Short mmCIF file of C-alpha atoms in Angstrom, two decimals:
data_model
loop_
_atom_site.label_atom_id
_atom_site.label_comp_id
_atom_site.label_asym_id
_atom_site.label_seq_id
_atom_site.Cartn_x
_atom_site.Cartn_y
_atom_site.Cartn_z
CA UNK J 1 -0.09 -0.14 -0.13
CA UNK J 2 1.20 3.75 -0.67
CA UNK J 3 1.94 5.88 1.26
CA UNK J 4 3.11 9.99 2.03
CA UNK J 5 5.71 10.49 4.13
CA UNK J 6 6.37 14.15 5.08
CA UNK J 7 8.49 16.67 7.04
CA UNK J 8 6.94 19.29 7.74
CA UNK J 9 7.43 23.08 9.19
CA UNK J 10 8.43 24.89 5.62
CA UNK J 11 6.11 27.19 4.49
CA UNK J 12 4.46 25.95 1.18
CA UNK J 13 5.37 29.11 -1.57
CA UNK J 14 5.58 29.36 -4.74
CA UNK J 15 3.28 28.83 -8.13
CA UNK J 16 0.59 26.04 -8.81
CA UNK J 17 -1.26 25.27 -11.65
CA UNK J 18 -5.29 24.03 -10.79
CA UNK J 19 -6.29 20.56 -13.70
CA UNK J 20 -9.55 20.61 -14.09
CA UNK J 21 -12.80 20.31 -12.55
CA UNK J 22 -13.32 16.29 -11.57
CA UNK J 23 -16.86 16.46 -10.40
CA UNK J 24 -17.47 18.14 -13.48
CA UNK J 25 -15.47 15.80 -15.59
CA UNK J 26 -16.92 12.53 -14.54
CA UNK J 27 -20.96 13.87 -15.30
CA UNK J 28 -19.25 15.34 -18.71
CA UNK J 29 -17.90 11.94 -19.42
CA UNK J 30 -21.64 10.00 -19.14
CA UNK J 31 -22.95 12.52 -20.81
CA UNK J 32 -20.15 12.40 -23.85
CA UNK J 33 -21.83 8.99 -24.70
CA UNK J 34 -25.20 10.54 -25.48
CA UNK J 35 -24.87 11.27 -29.00
CA UNK J 36 -23.05 9.09 -31.46
CA UNK J 37 -20.76 11.67 -33.31
CA UNK J 38 -17.07 11.99 -31.16
CA UNK J 39 -16.83 14.14 -28.71
CA UNK J 40 -13.33 15.59 -27.55
CA UNK J 41 -12.92 16.36 -24.27
CA UNK J 42 -9.93 18.71 -22.81
CA UNK J 43 -8.62 19.54 -19.82
CA UNK J 44 -10.18 16.87 -18.20
CA UNK J 45 -7.80 15.52 -14.35
CA UNK J 46 -5.72 12.79 -14.66
CA UNK J 47 -7.05 10.90 -11.42
CA UNK J 48 -8.25 7.35 -9.92
CA UNK J 49 -11.97 8.24 -10.49
CA UNK J 50 -11.18 9.31 -14.31
CA UNK J 51 -9.65 6.57 -14.98
CA UNK J 52 -11.83 4.09 -13.69
CA UNK J 53 -14.94 5.70 -15.23
CA UNK J 54 -13.42 5.74 -18.73
CA UNK J 55 -13.47 2.39 -18.18
CA UNK J 56 -16.33 1.43 -17.15
CA UNK J 57 -17.46 3.61 -20.86
CA UNK J 58 -15.05 1.40 -22.54
CA UNK J 59 -16.46 -1.41 -21.59
CA UNK J 60 -20.60 -0.82 -22.62
CA UNK J 61 -18.90 -0.87 -25.75
CA UNK J 62 -18.10 3.17 -26.54
CA UNK J 63 -15.40 3.78 -28.35
CA UNK J 64 -12.75 5.84 -25.67
CA UNK J 65 -9.45 7.40 -27.49
CA UNK J 66 -6.73 8.60 -24.52
CA UNK J 67 -5.76 11.23 -26.58
CA UNK J 68 -2.85 12.35 -23.37
CA UNK J 69 -3.53 12.42 -19.49
CA UNK J 70 -5.62 15.92 -20.24
CA UNK J 71 -7.77 14.70 -23.21
CA UNK J 72 -9.87 12.24 -24.49
CA UNK J 73 -11.95 11.31 -27.40
CA UNK J 74 -15.54 9.13 -26.99
CA UNK J 75 -17.91 8.24 -29.62
CA UNK J 76 -20.73 6.88 -28.60
CA UNK J 77 -22.02 4.63 -31.21
CA UNK J 78 -20.37 1.58 -30.59
CA UNK J 79 -22.52 0.90 -27.17
CA UNK J 80 -23.63 -2.39 -27.40
CA UNK J 81 -24.68 -2.48 -23.48
CA UNK J 82 -26.85 -0.61 -21.29
CA UNK J 83 -26.15 -2.74 -17.90
CA UNK J 84 -22.57 -1.36 -16.50
CA UNK J 85 -20.25 -3.73 -14.62
CA UNK J 86 -20.31 -3.69 -10.62
CA UNK J 87 -16.29 -4.03 -10.84
CA UNK J 88 -16.32 -0.06 -11.58
CA UNK J 89 -19.43 0.71 -10.55
CA UNK J 90 -18.20 -0.09 -6.41
CA UNK J 91 -14.98 1.91 -6.87
CA UNK J 92 -16.55 5.05 -7.57
CA UNK J 93 -19.62 7.02 -6.98
CA UNK J 94 -20.41 9.06 -9.75
CA UNK J 95 -21.18 5.83 -11.53
CA UNK J 96 -24.42 6.98 -10.81
CA UNK J 97 -24.24 9.97 -13.96
CA UNK J 98 -24.60 7.23 -16.60
CA UNK J 99 -28.37 6.01 -15.42
CA UNK J 100 -29.05 9.70 -16.43
CA UNK J 101 -27.12 9.06 -19.62
CA UNK J 102 -28.12 6.08 -21.04
CA UNK J 103 -31.46 6.76 -19.93
CA UNK J 104 -32.22 9.39 -21.71
CA UNK J 105 -30.11 8.35 -25.19
CA UNK J 106 -31.58 4.29 -24.95
CA UNK J 107 -34.76 4.86 -22.44
CA UNK J 108 -32.91 1.83 -21.15
CA UNK J 109 -30.27 1.62 -18.09
CA UNK J 110 -29.31 -0.76 -15.68
CA UNK J 111 -26.50 0.41 -13.37
CA UNK J 112 -25.08 -0.75 -9.79
CA UNK J 113 -25.86 1.12 -7.09
CA UNK J 114 -22.98 3.39 -6.06
CA UNK J 115 -19.45 2.93 -3.76
CA UNK J 116 -17.15 6.10 -3.47
CA UNK J 117 -16.17 8.02 -0.46
CA UNK J 118 -17.35 6.24 2.98
CA UNK J 119 -18.48 9.93 4.38
CA UNK J 120 -22.33 9.10 5.23
CA UNK J 121 -25.47 8.82 3.77
CA UNK J 122 -25.95 9.97 0.46
CA UNK J 123 -29.22 8.72 -1.44
CA UNK J 124 -30.51 8.88 -4.81
CA UNK J 125 -34.11 8.61 -4.18
CA UNK J 126 -34.00 12.15 -6.35
CA UNK J 127 -32.46 10.58 -8.93
CA UNK J 128 -35.06 8.11 -9.03
CA UNK J 129 -37.79 10.58 -8.36
CA UNK J 130 -36.81 12.75 -11.26
CA UNK J 131 -36.39 9.50 -14.03
CA UNK J 132 -39.82 8.40 -12.40
CA UNK J 133 -41.40 11.97 -13.29
CA UNK J 134 -39.95 11.70 -16.47
CA UNK J 135 -41.88 8.56 -17.50
CA UNK J 136 -39.92 5.57 -16.41
CA UNK J 137 -40.21 3.12 -14.18
CA UNK J 138 -37.63 2.16 -12.04
CA UNK J 139 -36.80 -0.72 -9.55
CA UNK J 140 -33.74 -1.73 -7.08
CA UNK J 141 -33.33 -5.60 -8.71
CA UNK J 142 -30.53 -7.30 -8.02
CA UNK J 143 -28.47 -4.75 -5.95
CA UNK J 144 -28.75 -1.81 -9.46
CA UNK J 145 -30.52 0.01 -10.19
CA UNK J 146 -32.76 -0.64 -13.62
CA UNK J 147 -34.48 2.31 -15.26
CA UNK J 148 -37.29 1.91 -18.71
CA UNK J 149 -38.96 3.52 -20.01
CA UNK J 150 -41.62 3.49 -23.67
CA UNK J 151 -40.52 7.25 -23.98
CA UNK J 152 -39.64 10.19 -21.66
CA UNK J 153 -41.52 13.42 -20.93
CA UNK J 154 -40.94 16.28 -19.95
CA UNK J 155 -42.54 17.27 -16.75
CA UNK J 156 -41.97 19.65 -13.51
CA UNK J 157 -39.85 18.73 -11.44
CA UNK J 158 -39.42 19.73 -7.49
CA UNK J 159 -36.26 18.76 -5.48
CA UNK J 160 -37.32 17.93 -1.95
CA UNK J 161 -33.41 19.09 -0.98
CA UNK J 162 -30.40 20.77 -3.31
CA UNK J 163 -28.55 17.78 -4.62
CA UNK J 164 -26.47 18.10 -7.11
CA UNK J 165 -26.27 14.60 -8.46
CA UNK J 166 -29.64 14.02 -8.74
CA UNK J 167 -29.92 18.23 -10.57
CA UNK J 168 -27.20 16.53 -12.96
CA UNK J 169 -28.84 13.41 -13.67
CA UNK J 170 -32.22 14.87 -14.06
CA UNK J 171 -30.76 17.14 -16.64
CA UNK J 172 -29.25 14.59 -18.92
CA UNK J 173 -32.04 12.22 -19.01
CA UNK J 174 -34.09 14.99 -19.79
CA UNK J 175 -32.06 16.47 -22.17
CA UNK J 176 -34.05 14.23 -24.98
CA UNK J 177 -37.24 13.69 -23.35
CA UNK J 178 -40.48 14.99 -25.23
CA UNK J 179 -41.70 18.58 -23.95
CA UNK J 180 -40.22 20.50 -21.64
CA UNK J 181 -38.90 19.59 -17.78
CA UNK J 182 -38.60 22.05 -14.94
CA UNK J 183 -35.62 21.30 -12.36
CA UNK J 184 -37.05 23.45 -8.66
CA UNK J 185 -34.24 23.85 -5.86
CA UNK J 186 -31.76 22.69 -8.45
CA UNK J 187 -28.23 22.44 -7.42
CA UNK J 188 -26.25 25.60 -8.50
CA UNK J 189 -22.53 24.36 -8.31
CA UNK J 190 -20.20 25.16 -11.25
CA UNK J 191 -20.20 21.87 -11.93
CA UNK J 192 -23.89 21.61 -13.01
CA UNK J 193 -23.41 25.14 -15.12
CA UNK J 194 -20.33 23.20 -16.77
CA UNK J 195 -22.28 19.81 -17.39
CA UNK J 196 -25.35 22.26 -18.81
CA UNK J 197 -22.87 24.58 -21.18
CA UNK J 198 -21.22 20.57 -22.32
CA UNK J 199 -25.06 19.91 -23.29
CA UNK J 200 -26.00 23.06 -25.02
CA UNK J 201 -22.96 22.95 -27.12
CA UNK J 202 -24.06 19.31 -28.26
CA UNK J 203 -26.84 20.38 -28.99
CA UNK J 204 -29.92 20.40 -25.62
CA UNK J 205 -31.53 23.05 -24.55
CA UNK J 206 -30.89 24.20 -21.22
CA UNK J 207 -31.86 27.25 -19.31
CA UNK J 208 -31.27 28.53 -16.02
CA UNK J 209 -28.04 26.53 -14.61
CA UNK J 210 -26.62 28.88 -12.32
CA UNK J 211 -29.90 29.10 -10.32
CA UNK J 212 -32.20 27.35 -8.71
CA UNK J 213 -34.67 26.69 -11.29
CA UNK J 214 -33.11 24.73 -14.45
CA UNK J 215 -35.91 24.53 -17.50
CA UNK J 216 -34.75 22.04 -20.41
CA UNK J 217 -36.45 21.61 -23.95
CA UNK J 218 -35.97 18.28 -24.92
CA UNK J 219 -34.32 17.46 -28.33
CA UNK J 220 -34.42 14.60 -30.72
CA UNK J 221 -30.97 13.91 -30.60
CA UNK J 222 -27.36 15.50 -30.00
CA UNK J 223 -24.32 15.85 -31.94
CA UNK J 224 -20.47 16.10 -31.79
CA UNK J 225 -18.66 18.94 -29.69
CA UNK J 226 -15.20 19.76 -28.21
CA UNK J 227 -15.27 21.09 -24.88
CA UNK J 228 -12.83 22.67 -22.26
CA UNK J 229 -13.56 21.43 -18.51
CA UNK J 230 -13.36 24.16 -16.15
CA UNK J 231 -10.89 24.45 -13.24
CA UNK J 232 -11.68 22.70 -9.99
CA UNK J 233 -12.59 24.71 -7.27
CA UNK J 234 -12.01 21.96 -4.62
CA UNK J 235 -8.10 21.19 -5.88
CA UNK J 236 -7.89 25.10 -5.59
CA UNK J 237 -9.21 25.73 -2.21
CA UNK J 238 -7.27 23.47 -0.97
CA UNK J 239 -3.80 24.92 -1.84
CA UNK J 240 -5.54 28.03 -0.29
CA UNK J 241 -5.90 26.21 2.96
CA UNK J 242 -2.40 25.00 3.16
CA UNK J 243 -0.98 28.08 2.26
CA UNK J 244 -2.86 29.20 5.44
CA UNK J 245 -1.80 26.33 7.71
CA UNK J 246 1.67 26.37 7.33
CA UNK J 247 2.05 30.37 7.18
CA UNK J 248 2.52 30.43 2.94
CA UNK J 249 2.74 32.28 -0.10
CA UNK J 250 0.59 30.52 -2.71
CA UNK J 251 0.03 31.96 -6.17
CA UNK J 252 -2.99 29.87 -7.51
CA UNK J 253 -3.38 29.81 -11.16
CA UNK J 254 -5.76 28.31 -13.89
CA UNK J 255 -8.61 29.56 -11.41
CA UNK J 256 -11.81 31.23 -12.01
CA UNK J 257 -11.70 33.08 -8.87
CA UNK J 258 -15.96 33.61 -8.76
CA UNK J 259 -16.23 30.19 -7.40
CA UNK J 260 -13.81 29.84 -5.10
CA UNK J 261 -15.72 33.22 -3.27
CA UNK J 262 -17.12 30.99 -0.03
CA UNK J 263 -13.56 29.95 0.72
CA UNK J 264 -11.28 33.47 0.13
CA UNK J 265 -14.24 34.98 2.36
CA UNK J 266 -13.27 32.62 5.19
CA UNK J 267 -9.42 32.57 4.50
CA UNK J 268 -9.49 36.96 4.55
CA UNK J 269 -12.19 36.52 7.81
CA UNK J 270 -8.79 34.24 10.07
CA UNK J 271 -6.42 36.73 9.27
CA UNK J 272 -4.86 35.61 5.29
CA UNK J 273 -4.43 38.50 2.84
CA UNK J 274 -6.46 37.06 -0.47
CA UNK J 275 -5.29 38.78 -3.97
CA UNK J 276 -7.57 38.01 -6.79
CA UNK J 277 -6.46 37.88 -10.68
CA UNK J 278 -8.30 37.41 -13.60
CA UNK J 279 -7.25 33.32 -13.64
CA UNK J 280 -5.44 33.00 -9.79
CA UNK J 281 -5.85 33.97 -6.65
CA UNK J 282 -2.62 34.29 -3.79
CA UNK J 283 -3.07 33.28 -0.59
CA UNK J 284 -0.72 35.21 2.08
CA UNK J 285 -0.52 33.82 5.35
CA UNK J 286 1.57 36.26 7.43
CA UNK J 287 0.57 36.51 10.87
CA UNK J 288 -1.25 33.67 13.44
CA UNK J 289 -4.29 32.90 12.43
CA UNK J 290 -7.93 33.98 14.38
CA UNK J 291 -10.63 32.07 15.46
CA UNK J 292 -14.02 31.12 13.24
CA UNK J 293 -17.26 30.20 12.98
CA UNK J 294 -17.96 27.59 9.60
CA UNK J 295 -20.70 25.76 8.19
CA UNK J 296 -21.54 24.22 4.63
CA UNK J 297 -23.84 24.70 2.98
CA UNK J 298 -25.15 23.73 -1.41
CA UNK J 299 -22.98 26.85 -3.54
CA UNK J 300 -22.69 29.29 -3.00
CA UNK J 301 -22.28 28.60 0.83
CA UNK J 302 -19.06 27.15 1.73
CA UNK J 303 -18.42 23.59 0.46
CA UNK J 304 -18.33 20.80 2.25
CA UNK J 305 -15.83 19.18 0.54
CA UNK J 306 -13.26 22.45 1.71
CA UNK J 307 -14.41 21.62 5.36
CA UNK J 308 -11.70 19.23 6.83
CA UNK J 309 -8.85 21.48 4.57
CA UNK J 310 -10.31 24.98 6.40
CA UNK J 311 -10.79 22.62 9.66
CA UNK J 312 -7.31 21.88 9.67
CA UNK J 313 -6.24 25.40 9.58
CA UNK J 314 -8.24 26.44 12.03
CA UNK J 315 -6.22 24.02 14.69
CA UNK J 316 -3.88 26.40 14.09
CA UNK J 317 -5.36 29.43 14.87
CA UNK J 318 -5.93 32.23 17.85
CA UNK J 319 -8.68 30.47 20.14
CA UNK J 320 -11.93 28.69 19.10
CA UNK J 321 -13.61 27.79 16.50
CA UNK J 322 -16.74 26.12 15.68
CA UNK J 323 -17.21 23.96 12.13
CA UNK J 324 -20.78 22.97 11.48
CA UNK J 325 -21.09 19.90 8.67
CA UNK J 326 -24.64 20.46 7.35
CA UNK J 327 -24.21 17.97 4.42
CA UNK J 328 -22.71 14.86 5.04
CA UNK J 329 -22.89 12.98 8.55
CA UNK J 330 -19.72 11.24 8.88
CA UNK J 331 -17.17 14.55 7.42
CA UNK J 332 -15.07 14.42 11.22
CA UNK J 333 -14.09 11.07 10.77
CA UNK J 334 -10.66 12.74 10.30
CA UNK J 335 -10.76 14.47 13.70
CA UNK J 336 -9.36 11.34 15.35
CA UNK J 337 -6.46 11.79 13.43
CA UNK J 338 -6.21 14.85 14.11
CA UNK J 339 -5.85 14.55 17.78
CA UNK J 340 -2.74 12.24 17.61
CA UNK J 341 -1.15 15.03 15.96
CA UNK J 342 -1.62 17.48 18.91
CA UNK J 343 -5.35 19.29 17.61
CA UNK J 344 -7.48 20.07 20.30
CA UNK J 345 -10.35 18.89 18.55
CA UNK J 346 -14.10 17.56 19.67
CA UNK J 347 -16.55 16.78 17.92
CA UNK J 348 -20.31 16.59 19.06
CA UNK J 349 -22.92 15.32 16.32
CA UNK J 350 -22.71 17.61 12.71
CA UNK J 351 -20.04 20.33 14.93
CA UNK J 352 -16.24 20.15 15.86
CA UNK J 353 -15.14 22.37 18.15
CA UNK J 354 -11.57 24.00 17.89
CA UNK J 355 -9.08 25.56 20.64
CA UNK J 356 -6.21 26.31 18.53
CA UNK J 357 -2.88 24.99 19.39
CA UNK J 358 0.00 26.63 18.92
CA UNK J 359 0.96 23.83 16.74
CA UNK J 360 0.74 20.51 15.41
CA UNK J 361 3.54 17.88 15.53
CA UNK J 362 4.01 14.74 12.67
CA UNK J 363 2.68 11.79 13.72
CA UNK J 364 1.22 8.09 11.80
CA UNK J 365 -2.11 8.80 10.71
CA UNK J 366 -4.93 7.45 8.09
CA UNK J 367 -6.82 8.73 5.46
CA UNK J 368 -10.09 8.34 6.13
CA UNK J 369 -11.62 9.72 2.83
CA UNK J 370 -10.91 11.60 0.11
CA UNK J 371 -11.39 15.48 1.51
CA UNK J 372 -9.98 14.23 4.60
CA UNK J 373 -6.96 12.57 3.31
CA UNK J 374 -5.52 16.18 1.61
CA UNK J 375 -6.70 17.61 5.14
CA UNK J 376 -4.06 15.22 6.72
CA UNK J 377 -1.54 16.31 4.22
CA UNK J 378 -1.66 19.94 4.51
CA UNK J 379 -2.16 19.27 8.64
CA UNK J 380 1.82 16.95 8.05
CA UNK J 381 3.28 19.93 6.15
CA UNK J 382 1.96 22.09 8.88
CA UNK J 383 3.24 20.12 11.49
CA UNK J 384 6.85 19.51 13.53
CA UNK J 385 8.82 16.51 12.56
CA UNK J 386 7.07 13.51 10.72
CA UNK J 387 3.90 12.41 9.27
CA UNK J 388 2.76 9.39 7.49
CA UNK J 389 -0.24 9.14 5.63
CA UNK J 390 -1.68 5.78 5.28
CA UNK J 391 -4.69 4.73 2.53
CA UNK J 392 -3.05 8.09 0.19
CA UNK J 393 -5.36 6.04 -2.68
CA UNK J 394 -8.14 7.84 -1.43
CA UNK J 395 -6.59 11.16 -2.23
CA UNK J 396 -5.29 10.05 -5.45
CA UNK J 397 -9.25 9.42 -6.71
CA UNK J 398 -8.79 13.13 -6.51
CA UNK J 399 -6.03 14.88 -6.76
CA UNK J 400 -3.71 14.48 -9.68
CA UNK J 401 0.48 14.67 -9.34
CA UNK J 402 -0.20 15.83 -5.72
CA UNK J 403 2.81 15.26 -4.08
CA UNK J 404 4.73 16.52 -7.38
CA UNK J 405 2.71 20.42 -6.84
CA UNK J 406 3.08 20.38 -3.39
CA UNK J 407 7.13 19.73 -3.56
CA UNK J 408 7.41 22.78 -5.82
CA UNK J 409 6.14 24.95 -3.58
CA UNK J 410 8.97 23.47 -1.33
CA UNK J 411 7.32 20.27 0.44
CA UNK J 412 9.33 17.67 1.69
CA UNK J 413 6.80 14.94 0.83
CA UNK J 414 7.19 11.60 -1.14
CA UNK J 415 5.24 9.27 -1.73
CA UNK J 416 6.31 5.22 -0.08
CA UNK J 417 5.27 1.76 -0.23
CA UNK J 418 7.31 -0.01 2.33
CA UNK J 419 9.50 0.74 5.48
CA UNK J 420 12.68 0.97 4.01
CA UNK J 421 11.70 4.01 1.91
CA UNK J 422 10.56 5.47 5.11
CA UNK J 423 13.67 4.91 6.65
CA UNK J 424 15.54 6.45 3.32
CA UNK J 425 13.11 9.32 3.49
CA UNK J 426 13.85 9.94 7.03
CA UNK J 427 18.08 9.86 6.89
CA UNK J 428 17.86 12.19 3.68
CA UNK J 429 15.89 14.86 5.40
CA UNK J 430 17.80 14.87 8.76
#
């Protein structure tokens, strides 16, 4: 099993280039099979989740040509199978996007129930409610969602809760339905907008993405397109929090600053200087951080995917901070790991109370999920001494060349796979 070994204590300084948005890319790759013509996608993140989904798409018969680590050509005309293999799906949650794509195009789909990070219950009832409203029969048989329709007909759909996955899945299925569909209480995240823009570039007629009401006029068929995925706001936010926690100075490049507003506001609140440019943000932490309160909310609120990284910065802030998690109930599983590093953090239900400490110390910790794993790496970079992060397979699901990008900022971090390599690293860094 691979691990990260980190010698902390250096401020991170320099520039980092952000890759394409993983959450947008997963939905866009699924949507790419909805036309029989060739689709070219660039600014794809080269991470494990993307590779798994491309393998699943290839397995159902689509032609997948990886032009480079960040570019792919997909042609859906050769799809022979609307049943997706469990082997791929158990690894990533976003596999459920193949439901909306296959149902929209073929009016039938069979996709196993999804896997992914264990950060709490993420029911897909809103997805299924949307498919049924469009006229599909939906059953769960032998661990798979089986959806079928004679035809799909546009409908007025009100989501009981804001769900990014359901918004995107219903949008895909409705893109080729008869008539008009309205999704109310829709998610407003940047990657919802990116998927809508992608579908529109294929000939779909979707308006209102980015607001809480999305209107879709069904079209008969979609055509090929070339499309570049938006930058990853969560990867960008992770490096912004790394600058804060290590008292660093990082220029985060290839971003859309508007997508980062919630993270920027909170970093400024705790005493960081944040400078915005057209496609970059610079974060400087020159003095001890201050306490604050933060509550995760659907976009444009503070993102749940940025909660663990920001919490690490708060463990080093002066005073008592409170973090409330309103999206996923298991999101604080990393708190015990941070305590091993000297953090003073107490979790009660969906709230973490953090008394800031002067410093963290290195320890052996384990990544419980993707974003918590990245947060523990940040903690290791800020801590005195040596930190070993186990289970980095979670981190590799969503961060491209993570250790390489951190090393370019002055971090002492290495990916290792044995105790011997850990010892060699220790000898080298002293």
